[in-house]
Amino acid sequence: MTIFSTTDDVLDAVHAVLRDGYAAVHGTKGPAKTYCHRLVRALDRHGQVLPAIGFESVPNRGSVYLVYDMNRFTAGEAELRQLVVAQDLASPR
């Protein structure tokens, strides 16, 4: 699992959401939100996914934006936060 940058292929992030239920995106606010909206649009063809955009503070990067499947996680869910923080700690910057 990786934390995506705003220059990564959106299809890789689509696969992450389908596989893991979320994709984390690091970058400045404007580009990161734009990437997340592109990801949500790309997920439209996957009817089983109900995508939402979120934001999480993490130790290494400071913050990441998330696109997560609301069928698998709820907003502010502790399990999702733990997964994102663990991913941040395990991923080199």
Tab-separated table of C-alpha atoms in Angstrom:
chain	number	residue	atom	x	y	z
A	1	MET	CA	0.000	0.000	0.000
A	2	THR	CA	1.277	3.431	-0.893
A	3	ILE	CA	0.342	7.021	-0.268
A	4	PHE	CA	-0.326	8.510	-3.669
A	5	SER	CA	1.057	11.806	-4.874
A	6	THR	CA	-0.919	14.128	-7.118
A	7	THR	CA	1.168	13.079	-10.121
A	8	ASP	CA	0.432	9.338	-9.767
A	9	ASP	CA	-1.920	7.538	-12.139
A	10	VAL	CA	-5.499	7.793	-10.878
A	11	LEU	CA	-6.198	4.216	-11.988
A	12	ASP	CA	-3.689	2.963	-9.427
A	13	ALA	CA	-5.653	4.807	-6.741
A	14	VAL	CA	-8.915	3.341	-8.099
A	15	HIS	CA	-7.479	-0.138	-7.604
A	16	ALA	CA	-6.446	0.775	-4.052
A	17	VAL	CA	-9.989	1.888	-3.203
A	18	LEU	CA	-11.452	-1.282	-4.710
A	19	ARG	CA	-8.917	-3.487	-2.896
A	20	ASP	CA	-8.497	-1.720	0.468
A	21	GLY	CA	-11.524	0.552	0.726
A	22	TYR	CA	-9.507	3.770	0.605
A	23	ALA	CA	-6.673	5.646	-1.058
A	24	ALA	CA	-4.557	8.279	0.703
A	25	VAL	CA	-3.239	11.266	-1.276
A	26	HIS	CA	-0.445	13.595	-0.206
A	27	GLY	CA	0.044	17.025	-1.683
A	28	THR	CA	-0.876	20.647	-1.271
A	29	LYS	CA	-4.556	21.404	-0.829
A	30	GLY	CA	-5.505	22.415	-4.388
A	31	PRO	CA	-3.771	19.625	-6.314
A	32	ALA	CA	-4.675	16.971	-3.708
A	33	LYS	CA	-8.365	17.883	-3.772
A	34	THR	CA	-8.342	17.950	-7.580
A	35	TYR	CA	-6.760	14.467	-7.626
A	36	CYS	CA	-9.391	13.222	-5.162
A	37	HIS	CA	-12.221	14.567	-7.318
A	38	ARG	CA	-10.683	12.867	-10.374
A	39	LEU	CA	-10.512	9.651	-8.368
A	40	VAL	CA	-14.171	9.942	-7.345
A	41	ARG	CA	-15.161	10.457	-11.003
A	42	ALA	CA	-13.094	7.418	-12.007
A	43	LEU	CA	-14.905	5.347	-9.362
A	44	ASP	CA	-18.320	6.246	-10.846
A	45	ARG	CA	-18.256	3.190	-13.099
A	46	HIS	CA	-17.892	0.935	-10.043
A	47	GLY	CA	-21.455	0.861	-8.726
A	48	GLN	CA	-20.562	-1.060	-5.585
A	49	VAL	CA	-18.365	1.807	-4.332
A	50	LEU	CA	-19.842	4.848	-2.580
A	51	PRO	CA	-16.840	7.226	-2.543
A	52	ALA	CA	-16.319	10.093	-0.131
A	53	ILE	CA	-13.442	12.519	0.348
A	54	GLY	CA	-11.878	13.029	3.765
A	55	PHE	CA	-8.833	14.502	5.446
A	56	GLU	CA	-6.573	13.003	8.087
A	57	SER	CA	-3.643	14.332	10.110
A	58	VAL	CA	-0.681	11.948	10.085
A	59	PRO	CA	2.726	12.036	11.833
A	60	ASN	CA	5.183	11.931	8.895
A	61	ARG	CA	3.493	13.982	6.197
A	62	GLY	CA	1.392	16.231	8.402
A	63	SER	CA	-1.813	15.493	6.499
A	64	VAL	CA	-3.298	13.448	3.704
A	65	TYR	CA	-6.556	13.536	1.814
A	66	LEU	CA	-8.544	10.327	1.541
A	67	VAL	CA	-11.006	8.864	-0.877
A	68	TYR	CA	-12.750	6.058	0.935
A	69	ASP	CA	-15.667	3.720	0.284
A	70	MET	CA	-18.546	4.600	2.610
A	71	ASN	CA	-19.819	1.045	2.208
A	72	ARG	CA	-16.695	-0.113	4.084
A	73	PHE	CA	-15.838	2.821	6.366
A	74	THR	CA	-17.742	5.669	7.997
A	75	ALA	CA	-16.501	9.244	8.383
A	76	GLY	CA	-14.122	9.549	11.312
A	77	GLU	CA	-13.945	5.797	11.868
A	78	ALA	CA	-11.091	4.803	14.176
A	79	GLU	CA	-10.168	1.768	12.062
A	80	LEU	CA	-9.670	3.926	8.952
A	81	ARG	CA	-7.571	6.429	10.910
A	82	GLN	CA	-5.382	3.619	12.266
A	83	LEU	CA	-4.847	2.210	8.773
A	84	VAL	CA	-3.880	5.617	7.355
A	85	VAL	CA	-1.504	6.445	10.226
A	86	ALA	CA	0.151	2.994	9.945
A	87	GLN	CA	0.493	3.501	6.196
A	88	ASP	CA	2.075	6.925	6.758
A	89	LEU	CA	4.540	5.531	9.278
A	90	ALA	CA	5.488	2.625	6.980
A	91	SER	CA	5.835	4.651	3.769
A	92	PRO	CA	8.980	6.650	3.101
A	93	ARG	CA	8.364	10.278	2.227
